[in-house]
Amino acid sequence: MIEVEHVTKRFGKIVAVDDVSFRVDEGEVVGFLGPNGAGKSTVMRILTSFIPATSGKVRVAGFDPFWESIQVRQRVGYLPESVPLYREMRVSEYLFHRARLKGVPACERKRRIGEVLDRCGINEVAHRVIGQLSKGYRQRVGLADALVNDPPILILDEPTVGLDPNQVRLVREMIKELGRRRTVLLSTHILSEVEMICPRVIIISRGRIVAEDRTENLMSRLGPSLEDVFVRLTQTEDVVGHVVGQDARRAEEVRA
């Protein structure tokens, strides 16, 4: 469903993403990890048609995000880390507006909005102005927006940021459920969350993929927890260079 081949993104002289390649198959839930400034959000913005790659090839649900951006946007639900909401609108008004923009048929909009309001736990604030909501509720409105057109692919950047522990648990369970019939690419700094949700992880550092493997395989080889693996791969350049080749080969075996 998501194919990235030798993608590089430059901003002037700065190389934000450097020859990145990976694949996420249909029905996979994959964690996309990296320290701040590693290139995660840049890759996600390329996948969701917000910015073009400088070079390389990208296919999302079989479409090119640059040349076929409408087709990609129709098939992807994207939750950015900073959710861009119309703060002067009421929650239900905003979701109706977004459903219309995303091409949800008029006869289905009421049902779809009711479903995402319930699934994201925001029924009680459906008639409130978005700008008056807490950060946690605004995050859940953004998640409802990502789900309103029932897309086959979800790209989620820090979906549990700003949520309280009960809300975090509910969102984690929802992502697990959604992953049973959707492709999910999940970025988060909560590494224990990735261990619970994502069977496979991709780790990026300094704009390059440094590991790609099943979560359990990485932990068995490189550390007792994903946090140990993450620190080791993103702080030591020598280790990074050694692990990339192993994980690239193992990832191919996993997919085969």
Coordinates of N, CA and C in Angstrom, one line a residue:
M1 N 0.8 -1.2 0.0 CA 0.0 0.0 0.0 C 0.8 1.3 0.0
I2 N 2.0 1.2 0.7 CA 2.9 2.4 0.7 C 4.3 1.9 0.2
E3 N 4.8 2.5 -0.8 CA 6.1 2.1 -1.4 C 7.0 3.4 -1.5
V4 N 8.1 3.3 -0.9 CA 9.1 4.5 -0.9 C 10.4 3.9 -1.4
E5 N 10.9 4.5 -2.5 CA 12.1 4.0 -3.1 C 13.1 5.1 -3.4
H6 N 14.2 5.0 -2.6 CA 15.3 6.0 -2.8 C 14.9 7.4 -2.8
V7 N 14.1 7.8 -1.8 CA 13.5 9.1 -1.7 C 14.5 10.0 -1.0
T8 N 14.8 11.2 -1.6 CA 15.6 12.2 -1.0 C 14.8 13.5 -1.0
K9 N 14.9 14.3 0.1 CA 14.2 15.6 0.1 C 15.2 16.6 0.7
R10 N 15.5 17.7 -0.2 CA 16.4 18.7 0.2 C 15.6 20.0 0.4
F11 N 16.0 20.8 1.4 CA 15.5 22.2 1.6 C 16.7 23.1 1.4
G12 N 17.0 23.5 0.2 CA 18.2 24.3 0.0 C 19.4 23.4 0.1
K13 N 20.3 23.7 1.0 CA 21.5 22.9 1.2 C 21.3 21.8 2.3
I14 N 20.1 21.9 2.9 CA 19.9 20.9 4.0 C 19.2 19.6 3.4
V15 N 19.8 18.5 3.7 CA 19.2 17.2 3.3 C 18.4 16.7 4.4
A16 N 17.1 16.8 4.3 CA 16.2 16.3 5.4 C 15.9 14.8 5.4
V17 N 15.9 14.3 4.2 CA 15.7 12.8 4.0 C 16.7 12.4 2.9
D18 N 17.4 11.3 3.2 CA 18.6 10.9 2.4 C 18.4 9.5 1.9
D19 N 18.0 9.3 0.7 CA 17.9 8.0 0.1 C 17.1 7.0 0.9
V20 N 15.9 7.3 1.2 CA 15.1 6.4 2.1 C 14.3 5.5 1.3
S21 N 14.2 4.2 1.7 CA 13.4 3.2 1.0 C 12.8 2.3 2.1
F22 N 11.5 2.1 1.9 CA 10.7 1.1 2.8 C 9.4 0.8 2.1
R23 N 8.7 -0.2 2.7 CA 7.4 -0.6 2.2 C 6.5 -1.0 3.3
V24 N 5.3 -0.6 3.2 CA 4.3 -1.0 4.2 C 3.2 -1.7 3.4
D25 N 2.9 -3.0 3.7 CA 1.9 -3.8 3.0 C 0.5 -3.6 3.6
E26 N -0.4 -4.0 2.8 CA -1.8 -3.9 3.2 C -2.1 -4.7 4.5
G27 N -2.8 -4.0 5.4 CA -3.1 -4.6 6.7 C -2.0 -4.6 7.7
E28 N -0.9 -4.0 7.5 CA 0.2 -3.8 8.4 C 0.0 -2.6 9.3
V29 N 0.4 -2.7 10.6 CA 0.5 -1.6 11.5 C 2.0 -1.4 11.8
V30 N 2.6 -0.4 11.3 CA 4.1 -0.2 11.4 C 4.4 1.1 12.1
G31 N 5.3 1.0 13.1 CA 5.8 2.1 13.8 C 6.9 2.8 13.1
F32 N 6.8 4.1 13.0 CA 7.8 4.9 12.2 C 8.5 5.8 13.3
L33 N 9.7 5.5 13.7 CA 10.3 6.1 14.8 C 11.6 6.9 14.4
G34 N 11.9 7.9 15.3 CA 13.1 8.7 15.1 C 13.2 9.8 16.0
P35 N 14.4 10.3 16.4 CA 14.5 11.5 17.2 C 13.9 12.8 16.5
N36 N 13.8 13.9 17.2 CA 13.4 15.1 16.6 C 14.4 15.5 15.5
G37 N 13.8 15.9 14.4 CA 14.7 16.3 13.3 C 15.2 15.2 12.5
A38 N 14.8 14.0 12.7 CA 15.3 12.8 11.9 C 14.8 12.7 10.5
G39 N 13.6 13.4 10.3 CA 13.0 13.3 8.9 C 11.7 12.6 8.9
K40 N 11.1 12.2 10.0 CA 9.8 11.5 10.1 C 8.7 12.3 9.5
S41 N 8.5 13.5 10.0 CA 7.4 14.3 9.5 C 7.6 14.7 8.0
T42 N 8.8 14.9 7.6 CA 9.0 15.2 6.2 C 8.6 14.0 5.3
V43 N 8.9 12.8 5.7 CA 8.5 11.6 4.9 C 7.0 11.5 4.9
M44 N 6.3 11.8 6.1 CA 4.9 11.7 6.2 C 4.2 12.8 5.3
R45 N 4.8 13.9 5.2 CA 4.2 15.0 4.4 C 4.4 14.7 2.9
I46 N 5.5 14.0 2.6 CA 5.6 13.5 1.2 C 4.6 12.5 0.8
L47 N 4.3 11.5 1.7 CA 3.4 10.5 1.5 C 2.0 11.0 1.3
T48 N 1.7 12.1 2.0 CA 0.3 12.7 2.0 C 0.1 13.9 1.1
S49 N 1.0 14.1 0.2 CA 0.9 15.0 -0.9 C 1.1 16.5 -0.5
F50 N 1.6 16.7 0.8 CA 1.8 18.1 1.2 C 3.1 18.7 0.6
I51 N 4.1 17.9 0.4 CA 5.3 18.4 -0.2 C 5.8 17.3 -1.2
P52 N 6.5 17.7 -2.3 CA 7.1 16.7 -3.2 C 8.5 16.3 -2.7
A53 N 8.9 15.1 -3.1 CA 10.2 14.6 -2.9 C 11.1 15.3 -3.9
T54 N 12.4 15.5 -3.5 CA 13.4 16.0 -4.5 C 13.7 15.0 -5.5
S55 N 13.9 13.8 -5.1 CA 14.1 12.6 -6.0 C 13.6 11.4 -5.4
G56 N 13.5 10.3 -6.2 CA 13.0 9.0 -5.8 C 11.6 8.8 -6.2
K57 N 11.1 7.6 -5.8 CA 9.7 7.2 -6.2 C 8.9 6.9 -5.0
V58 N 7.6 7.4 -5.0 CA 6.7 7.1 -4.0 C 5.4 6.6 -4.6
R59 N 4.8 5.6 -4.0 CA 3.4 5.1 -4.4 C 2.6 4.9 -3.2
V60 N 1.4 5.4 -3.1 CA 0.5 5.3 -2.0 C -0.8 4.7 -2.6
A61 N -1.2 3.5 -2.2 CA -2.3 2.9 -2.8 C -2.3 2.8 -4.3
G62 N -1.0 2.7 -4.8 CA -0.8 2.6 -6.2 C -0.7 4.0 -7.0
F63 N -0.8 5.1 -6.2 CA -0.8 6.4 -6.9 C 0.4 7.2 -6.4
D64 N 0.8 8.1 -7.3 CA 1.9 9.0 -7.0 C 1.4 10.2 -6.2
P65 N 1.9 10.5 -5.0 CA 1.4 11.6 -4.2 C 1.6 13.0 -4.9
F66 N 2.6 13.1 -5.8 CA 2.8 14.4 -6.4 C 1.8 14.6 -7.6
W67 N 1.8 13.6 -8.5 CA 1.1 13.8 -9.8 C -0.4 13.3 -9.6
E68 N -0.7 12.5 -8.6 CA -2.0 12.0 -8.4 C -2.5 12.3 -7.0
S69 N -2.3 13.6 -6.6 CA -2.6 13.9 -5.1 C -4.0 13.7 -4.7
I70 N -5.0 14.0 -5.6 CA -6.4 13.8 -5.3 C -6.7 12.4 -4.9
Q71 N -6.2 11.5 -5.8 CA -6.5 10.0 -5.6 C -5.8 9.6 -4.2
V72 N -4.6 10.1 -3.9 CA -4.0 9.7 -2.7 C -4.8 10.3 -1.5
R73 N -5.2 11.5 -1.5 CA -5.9 12.1 -0.4 C -7.2 11.4 -0.2
Q74 N -7.8 10.9 -1.2 CA -9.1 10.2 -1.1 C -8.9 8.9 -0.3
R75 N -7.7 8.3 -0.3 CA -7.4 7.0 0.3 C -6.6 7.0 1.6
V76 N -6.2 8.2 2.0 CA -5.4 8.4 3.2 C -6.1 9.2 4.2
G77 N -6.1 8.7 5.5 CA -6.4 9.6 6.6 C -5.2 10.0 7.3
Y78 N -5.0 11.3 7.4 CA -3.7 11.8 7.9 C -4.0 12.6 9.2
L79 N -3.3 12.3 10.3 CA -3.3 13.1 11.5 C -1.9 13.6 11.8
P80 N -1.7 14.9 11.5 CA -0.4 15.5 11.7 C -0.2 15.8 13.2
E81 N 1.0 16.0 13.7 CA 1.3 16.2 15.1 C 0.5 17.5 15.6
S82 N 0.6 18.6 14.8 CA -0.2 19.8 15.2 C -1.4 19.8 14.3
V83 N -2.6 19.5 14.9 CA -3.8 19.3 14.1 C -4.3 20.7 13.6
P84 N -4.4 20.9 12.3 CA -4.9 22.2 11.8 C -6.5 22.1 11.8
L85 N -7.1 22.8 12.7 CA -8.6 22.8 12.8 C -9.1 24.2 12.6
Y86 N -10.3 24.3 12.2 CA -11.0 25.6 12.1 C -11.6 25.8 13.5
R87 N -10.9 26.6 14.3 CA -11.2 26.7 15.7 C -12.6 27.5 16.0
E88 N -13.1 28.2 15.0 CA -14.3 28.9 15.2 C -15.5 28.1 14.9
M89 N -15.3 26.9 14.3 CA -16.4 26.0 14.0 C -16.8 25.1 15.1
R90 N -18.0 24.6 15.1 CA -18.4 23.6 16.1 C -17.9 22.2 15.6
V91 N -17.7 21.3 16.4 CA -17.2 20.0 16.1 C -18.0 19.3 15.0
S92 N -19.3 19.2 15.1 CA -20.1 18.5 14.1 C -20.1 19.3 12.8
E93 N -20.1 20.6 12.8 CA -20.0 21.4 11.6 C -18.7 21.2 10.9
Y94 N -17.6 21.1 11.7 CA -16.3 20.9 11.1 C -16.3 19.5 10.4
L95 N -16.8 18.5 11.0 CA -16.7 17.1 10.5 C -17.6 17.0 9.2
F96 N -18.8 17.7 9.2 CA -19.6 17.7 8.0 C -18.9 18.4 6.9
H97 N -18.2 19.5 7.2 CA -17.4 20.2 6.2 C -16.3 19.3 5.6
R98 N -15.6 18.6 6.5 CA -14.5 17.8 6.1 C -15.0 16.6 5.3
A99 N -16.1 16.0 5.7 CA -16.7 14.9 5.0 C -17.1 15.3 3.6
R100 N -17.6 16.5 3.4 CA -18.0 17.0 2.1 C -16.8 17.2 1.2
L101 N -15.7 17.8 1.8 CA -14.5 18.0 1.0 C -13.8 16.6 0.6
K102 N -14.0 15.6 1.5 CA -13.4 14.3 1.2 C -14.2 13.4 0.3
G103 N -15.4 14.0 -0.1 CA -16.2 13.2 -1.1 C -17.1 12.2 -0.5
V104 N -17.4 12.2 0.8 CA -18.3 11.3 1.4 C -19.7 11.6 0.8
P105 N -20.4 10.7 0.2 CA -21.7 11.0 -0.4 C -22.7 11.6 0.7
A106 N -23.5 12.5 0.2 CA -24.4 13.2 1.1 C -25.3 12.2 1.9
C107 N -25.7 11.1 1.3 CA -26.6 10.2 2.0 C -25.9 9.4 3.1
E108 N -24.5 9.5 3.1 CA -23.8 8.7 4.1 C -23.1 9.6 5.2
R109 N -23.2 10.9 5.0 CA -22.4 11.8 5.9 C -22.9 11.7 7.3
K110 N -24.2 11.8 7.5 CA -24.7 11.7 8.9 C -24.2 10.5 9.6
R111 N -24.3 9.3 8.9 CA -23.9 8.0 9.5 C -22.5 8.0 9.8
R112 N -21.6 8.4 8.9 CA -20.2 8.4 9.1 C -19.8 9.3 10.2
I113 N -20.3 10.5 10.3 CA -20.0 11.4 11.3 C -20.4 10.9 12.7
G114 N -21.6 10.3 12.7 CA -22.0 9.7 14.0 C -21.1 8.6 14.4
E115 N -20.6 7.8 13.5 CA -19.6 6.7 13.8 C -18.3 7.2 14.3
V116 N -17.7 8.2 13.7 CA -16.4 8.7 14.2 C -16.6 9.5 15.5
L117 N -17.7 10.2 15.7 CA -17.9 10.9 16.9 C -17.9 9.9 18.1
D118 N -18.6 8.7 17.8 CA -18.7 7.7 18.9 C -17.3 7.0 19.0
R119 N -16.7 6.6 17.9 CA -15.4 5.9 18.0 C -14.3 6.7 18.7
C120 N -14.3 8.0 18.4 CA -13.3 8.9 19.0 C -13.6 9.5 20.4
G121 N -14.8 9.1 20.9 CA -15.2 9.6 22.2 C -15.5 11.1 22.3
I122 N -16.1 11.7 21.3 CA -16.3 13.1 21.3 C -17.8 13.5 21.1
N123 N -18.7 12.5 21.3 CA -20.1 12.8 21.2 C -20.5 14.0 22.1
E124 N -20.0 14.0 23.3 CA -20.4 15.0 24.3 C -20.0 16.4 23.9
V125 N -19.0 16.6 23.0 CA -18.6 17.9 22.6 C -19.0 18.2 21.2
A126 N -19.8 17.4 20.6 CA -20.2 17.6 19.2 C -20.7 19.0 18.8
H127 N -21.3 19.6 19.8 CA -21.9 20.9 19.5 C -21.1 22.1 20.1
R128 N -19.9 21.8 20.6 CA -19.1 22.8 21.1 C -18.2 23.4 20.1
V129 N -17.7 24.7 20.3 CA -16.8 25.3 19.4 C -15.4 24.7 19.6
I130 N -14.7 24.4 18.5 CA -13.5 23.7 18.6 C -12.4 24.5 19.4
G131 N -12.4 25.8 19.2 CA -11.4 26.6 19.9 C -11.6 26.6 21.5
Q132 N -12.7 26.2 21.9 CA -13.0 26.1 23.4 C -12.6 24.8 24.0
L133 N -12.2 23.8 23.2 CA -11.9 22.5 23.6 C -10.5 22.4 24.2
S134 N -10.3 21.4 25.0 CA -8.9 21.1 25.5 C -8.1 20.5 24.4
K135 N -6.7 20.5 24.6 CA -5.9 20.0 23.6 C -6.2 18.5 23.3
G136 N -6.5 17.7 24.3 CA -6.9 16.3 24.1 C -8.1 16.1 23.3
Y137 N -9.1 16.9 23.5 CA -10.3 16.8 22.7 C -10.0 17.3 21.2
R138 N -9.2 18.3 21.1 CA -8.9 18.8 19.7 C -8.1 17.7 19.0
Q139 N -7.3 16.9 19.7 CA -6.5 15.8 19.1 C -7.5 14.8 18.6
R140 N -8.5 14.5 19.4 CA -9.5 13.5 19.0 C -10.4 13.9 17.9
V141 N -10.7 15.3 17.8 CA -11.4 15.8 16.6 C -10.5 15.6 15.4
G142 N -9.2 15.8 15.5 CA -8.3 15.5 14.3 C -8.4 14.1 13.9
L143 N -8.4 13.2 14.9 CA -8.5 11.8 14.6 C -9.8 11.4 13.9
A144 N -10.9 12.0 14.4 CA -12.2 11.8 13.7 C -12.2 12.3 12.3
D145 N -11.5 13.4 12.0 CA -11.4 13.9 10.7 C -10.6 12.9 9.8
A146 N -9.5 12.3 10.3 CA -8.8 11.4 9.6 C -9.6 10.1 9.2
L147 N -10.6 9.8 10.0 CA -11.4 8.6 9.8 C -12.7 8.8 9.1
V148 N -13.1 10.1 8.9 CA -14.5 10.3 8.5 C -14.8 9.7 7.1
N149 N -13.8 9.6 6.2 CA -14.1 9.1 4.9 C -13.8 7.6 4.8
D150 N -13.5 6.9 5.9 CA -13.2 5.5 6.0 C -12.1 5.1 5.0
P151 N -10.9 5.7 5.2 CA -9.8 5.5 4.3 C -9.1 4.1 4.5
P152 N -8.6 3.5 3.5 CA -7.9 2.2 3.7 C -6.5 2.4 4.3
I153 N -5.9 3.6 4.3 CA -4.6 3.9 4.8 C -4.7 5.0 5.9
L154 N -4.1 4.8 7.0 CA -4.0 5.8 8.1 C -2.5 6.2 8.3
I155 N -2.2 7.5 8.3 CA -0.9 7.9 8.6 C -1.0 8.9 9.9
L156 N -0.5 8.4 11.0 CA -0.8 9.1 12.3 C 0.5 9.6 12.9
D157 N 0.6 10.8 13.1 CA 1.8 11.5 13.7 C 1.5 11.9 15.1
E158 N 2.0 11.2 16.1 CA 1.8 11.4 17.5 C 0.3 11.5 17.8
P159 N -0.5 10.4 17.6 CA -1.9 10.4 17.8 C -2.4 10.6 19.2
T160 N -1.5 10.2 20.2 CA -1.9 10.3 21.6 C -1.4 11.5 22.4
V161 N -0.7 12.4 21.7 CA -0.2 13.6 22.4 C -1.3 14.4 23.0
G162 N -1.1 14.8 24.2 CA -2.1 15.7 24.8 C -3.3 14.9 25.5
L163 N -3.3 13.6 25.3 CA -4.4 12.8 25.9 C -4.1 12.4 27.3
D164 N -5.2 12.2 28.1 CA -5.0 11.7 29.5 C -4.8 10.1 29.4
P165 N -4.4 9.5 30.5 CA -4.2 8.0 30.4 C -5.4 7.2 29.9
N166 N -6.6 7.5 30.3 CA -7.7 6.8 29.9 C -7.9 7.0 28.4
Q167 N -7.8 8.2 27.9 CA -7.9 8.5 26.5 C -6.8 7.8 25.6
V168 N -5.6 7.8 26.2 CA -4.5 7.1 25.5 C -4.8 5.6 25.3
R169 N -5.3 5.0 26.4 CA -5.7 3.6 26.3 C -6.8 3.3 25.2
L170 N -7.8 4.2 25.2 CA -8.8 4.0 24.2 C -8.3 4.2 22.8
V171 N -7.4 5.2 22.6 CA -6.9 5.4 21.2 C -6.0 4.2 20.8
R172 N -5.2 3.7 21.7 CA -4.4 2.5 21.4 C -5.2 1.3 21.0
E173 N -6.3 1.1 21.7 CA -7.2 0.0 21.4 C -7.9 0.2 20.0
M174 N -8.2 1.5 19.7 CA -8.8 1.8 18.5 C -7.8 1.6 17.3
I175 N -6.6 2.0 17.5 CA -5.6 1.8 16.4 C -5.4 0.3 16.2
K176 N -5.3 -0.5 17.2 CA -5.2 -2.0 17.0 C -6.4 -2.5 16.2
E177 N -7.6 -2.0 16.6 CA -8.8 -2.5 15.8 C -8.8 -2.0 14.4
L178 N -8.4 -0.7 14.2 CA -8.3 -0.2 12.8 C -7.3 -1.0 12.0
G179 N -6.2 -1.4 12.6 CA -5.2 -2.1 11.9 C -5.6 -3.5 11.4
R180 N -6.7 -4.0 11.8 CA -7.2 -5.3 11.3 C -7.7 -5.2 9.9
R181 N -8.1 -4.0 9.5 CA -8.6 -3.9 8.1 C -8.0 -2.7 7.4
R182 N -7.0 -2.1 7.9 CA -6.4 -0.9 7.3 C -4.9 -1.0 7.4
T183 N -4.2 -0.3 6.6 CA -2.8 -0.1 6.7 C -2.5 1.1 7.5
V184 N -1.7 1.0 8.6 CA -1.4 2.1 9.5 C 0.1 2.3 9.6
L185 N 0.5 3.6 9.4 CA 1.9 4.0 9.7 C 1.8 5.0 10.8
L186 N 2.4 4.6 11.9 CA 2.3 5.3 13.2 C 3.6 5.9 13.7
S187 N 3.6 7.2 13.9 CA 4.8 7.8 14.5 C 4.5 8.3 15.9
T188 N 5.4 8.0 16.8 CA 5.2 8.4 18.2 C 6.5 8.4 18.9
H189 N 6.6 9.2 20.0 CA 7.8 9.2 20.9 C 7.6 8.3 22.1
I190 N 6.4 7.7 22.2 CA 6.1 6.8 23.3 C 6.4 5.4 22.8
L191 N 7.6 4.9 23.2 CA 8.1 3.7 22.6 C 7.4 2.5 23.1
S192 N 6.9 2.6 24.4 CA 6.1 1.4 24.9 C 4.8 1.3 24.1
E193 N 4.3 2.4 23.6 CA 3.1 2.4 22.7 C 3.4 1.5 21.5
V194 N 4.5 1.7 20.9 CA 4.9 1.0 19.7 C 5.0 -0.5 20.0
E195 N 5.6 -0.8 21.1 CA 5.8 -2.2 21.4 C 4.4 -2.9 21.5
M196 N 3.4 -2.2 22.0 CA 2.1 -2.8 22.2 C 1.3 -2.8 20.9
I197 N 1.5 -1.9 20.0 CA 0.6 -1.7 18.9 C 1.3 -2.3 17.6
C198 N 2.6 -2.1 17.4 CA 3.2 -2.3 16.1 C 4.0 -3.6 16.0
P199 N 3.6 -4.5 15.2 CA 4.5 -5.7 15.0 C 5.8 -5.4 14.3
R200 N 5.9 -4.4 13.5 CA 7.1 -4.0 12.8 C 7.4 -2.5 13.0
V201 N 8.7 -2.2 13.0 CA 9.1 -0.8 13.2 C 10.1 -0.4 12.1
I202 N 10.1 0.9 11.8 CA 11.1 1.5 10.9 C 11.7 2.6 11.7
I203 N 13.0 2.6 11.8 CA 13.7 3.7 12.6 C 14.5 4.5 11.7
I204 N 14.3 5.9 11.8 CA 15.1 6.8 10.9 C 15.9 7.7 11.8
S205 N 17.1 8.0 11.4 CA 18.0 8.9 12.1 C 18.8 9.7 11.1
R206 N 18.9 11.0 11.3 CA 19.7 11.9 10.4 C 19.3 11.7 9.0
G207 N 18.0 11.5 8.8 CA 17.4 11.4 7.4 C 17.6 10.1 6.7
R208 N 18.2 9.1 7.4 CA 18.4 7.8 6.8 C 17.7 6.7 7.6
I209 N 17.2 5.6 6.9 CA 16.7 4.5 7.6 C 17.9 3.7 8.3
V210 N 17.8 3.5 9.6 CA 18.8 2.8 10.3 C 18.4 1.4 10.7
A211 N 17.1 1.1 10.7 CA 16.6 -0.2 11.1 C 15.2 -0.4 10.5
E212 N 14.9 -1.7 10.1 CA 13.6 -2.0 9.7 C 13.4 -3.5 9.9
D213 N 12.6 -3.9 10.9 CA 12.4 -5.2 11.3 C 11.2 -5.4 12.1
R214 N 10.9 -6.7 12.5 CA 9.9 -6.9 13.4 C 10.4 -6.4 14.8
T215 N 9.4 -5.9 15.6 CA 9.8 -5.3 16.9 C 10.5 -6.3 17.8
E216 N 10.0 -7.5 17.8 CA 10.5 -8.5 18.7 C 11.9 -8.9 18.2
N217 N 12.2 -8.9 16.9 CA 13.5 -9.3 16.4 C 14.6 -8.2 16.8
L218 N 14.2 -6.9 16.7 CA 15.1 -5.9 17.1 C 15.5 -6.0 18.6
M219 N 14.5 -6.2 19.4 CA 14.7 -6.3 20.8 C 15.5 -7.5 21.2
S220 N 15.3 -8.6 20.5 CA 16.1 -9.8 20.9 C 17.6 -9.6 20.5
R221 N 17.9 -8.8 19.5 CA 19.2 -8.7 19.0 C 20.0 -7.5 19.6
L222 N 19.2 -6.4 19.9 CA 19.9 -5.2 20.3 C 19.5 -4.6 21.7
G223 N 18.6 -5.1 22.4 CA 18.2 -4.6 23.7 C 17.0 -5.2 24.2
P224 N 16.8 -5.1 25.6 CA 15.7 -5.7 26.2 C 14.4 -4.9 26.0
S225 N 14.5 -3.7 25.6 CA 13.3 -2.9 25.3 C 13.5 -2.1 24.0
L226 N 12.4 -1.6 23.4 CA 12.5 -0.8 22.2 C 13.2 0.5 22.5
E227 N 13.1 1.0 23.7 CA 13.8 2.2 24.1 C 15.3 2.0 24.0
D228 N 15.8 0.9 24.5 CA 17.2 0.6 24.4 C 17.7 0.5 23.0
V229 N 16.9 -0.2 22.2 CA 17.2 -0.3 20.7 C 17.2 1.1 20.1
F230 N 16.2 1.9 20.4 CA 16.1 3.2 19.8 C 17.3 4.1 20.1
V231 N 17.7 4.1 21.4 CA 18.8 4.9 21.8 C 20.1 4.4 21.2
R232 N 20.3 3.1 21.1 CA 21.5 2.6 20.5 C 21.6 2.9 19.0
L233 N 20.5 2.8 18.3 CA 20.6 3.1 16.9 C 20.7 4.5 16.5
T234 N 20.1 5.4 17.3 CA 20.1 6.8 16.9 C 21.2 7.7 17.6
Q235 N 22.0 7.1 18.4 CA 23.1 7.9 19.0 C 24.5 7.4 18.6
T236 N 24.6 6.2 18.1 CA 26.0 5.8 17.8 C 26.1 5.5 16.3
E237 N 26.8 6.3 15.6 CA 26.9 6.2 14.1 C 27.5 4.9 13.7
D238 N 28.5 4.4 14.4 CA 29.1 3.1 14.0 C 28.1 1.9 14.1
V239 N 27.3 1.9 15.2 CA 26.2 0.9 15.3 C 25.2 1.0 14.2
V240 N 24.9 2.3 13.9 CA 23.9 2.5 12.8 C 24.4 1.9 11.5
G241 N 25.6 2.2 11.1 CA 26.1 1.7 9.9 C 26.1 0.1 9.8
H242 N 26.3 -0.5 11.0 CA 26.4 -1.9 11.0 C 25.0 -2.6 10.9
V243 N 24.0 -1.9 11.5 CA 22.7 -2.6 11.7 C 21.8 -2.4 10.4
V244 N 22.0 -1.4 9.6 CA 21.2 -1.1 8.5 C 21.1 -2.3 7.6
G245 N 22.3 -2.8 7.2 CA 22.3 -3.9 6.2 C 21.6 -5.2 6.8
Q246 N 21.8 -5.5 8.0 CA 21.1 -6.7 8.6 C 19.6 -6.5 8.6
D247 N 19.1 -5.4 9.0 CA 17.7 -5.2 9.0 C 17.1 -5.1 7.7
A248 N 17.8 -4.5 6.7 CA 17.2 -4.5 5.3 C 17.0 -5.9 4.8
R249 N 18.0 -6.7 5.0 CA 17.9 -8.1 4.5 C 16.8 -8.8 5.3
R250 N 16.7 -8.7 6.6 CA 15.7 -9.3 7.4 C 14.3 -8.8 7.1
A251 N 14.2 -7.5 6.8 CA 12.9 -7.0 6.4 C 12.4 -7.6 5.1
E252 N 13.3 -7.8 4.2 CA 12.9 -8.5 2.9 C 12.4 -9.9 3.2
E253 N 13.1 -10.6 4.1 CA 12.7 -12.0 4.5 C 11.3 -12.0 5.1
V254 N 11.0 -11.0 6.0 CA 9.7 -10.9 6.7 C 8.6 -10.7 5.7
R255 N 8.8 -9.8 4.7 CA 7.8 -9.5 3.7 C 7.6 -10.7 2.8
A256 N 8.7 -11.4 2.5 CA 8.5 -12.6 1.6 C 7.7 -13.7 2.3

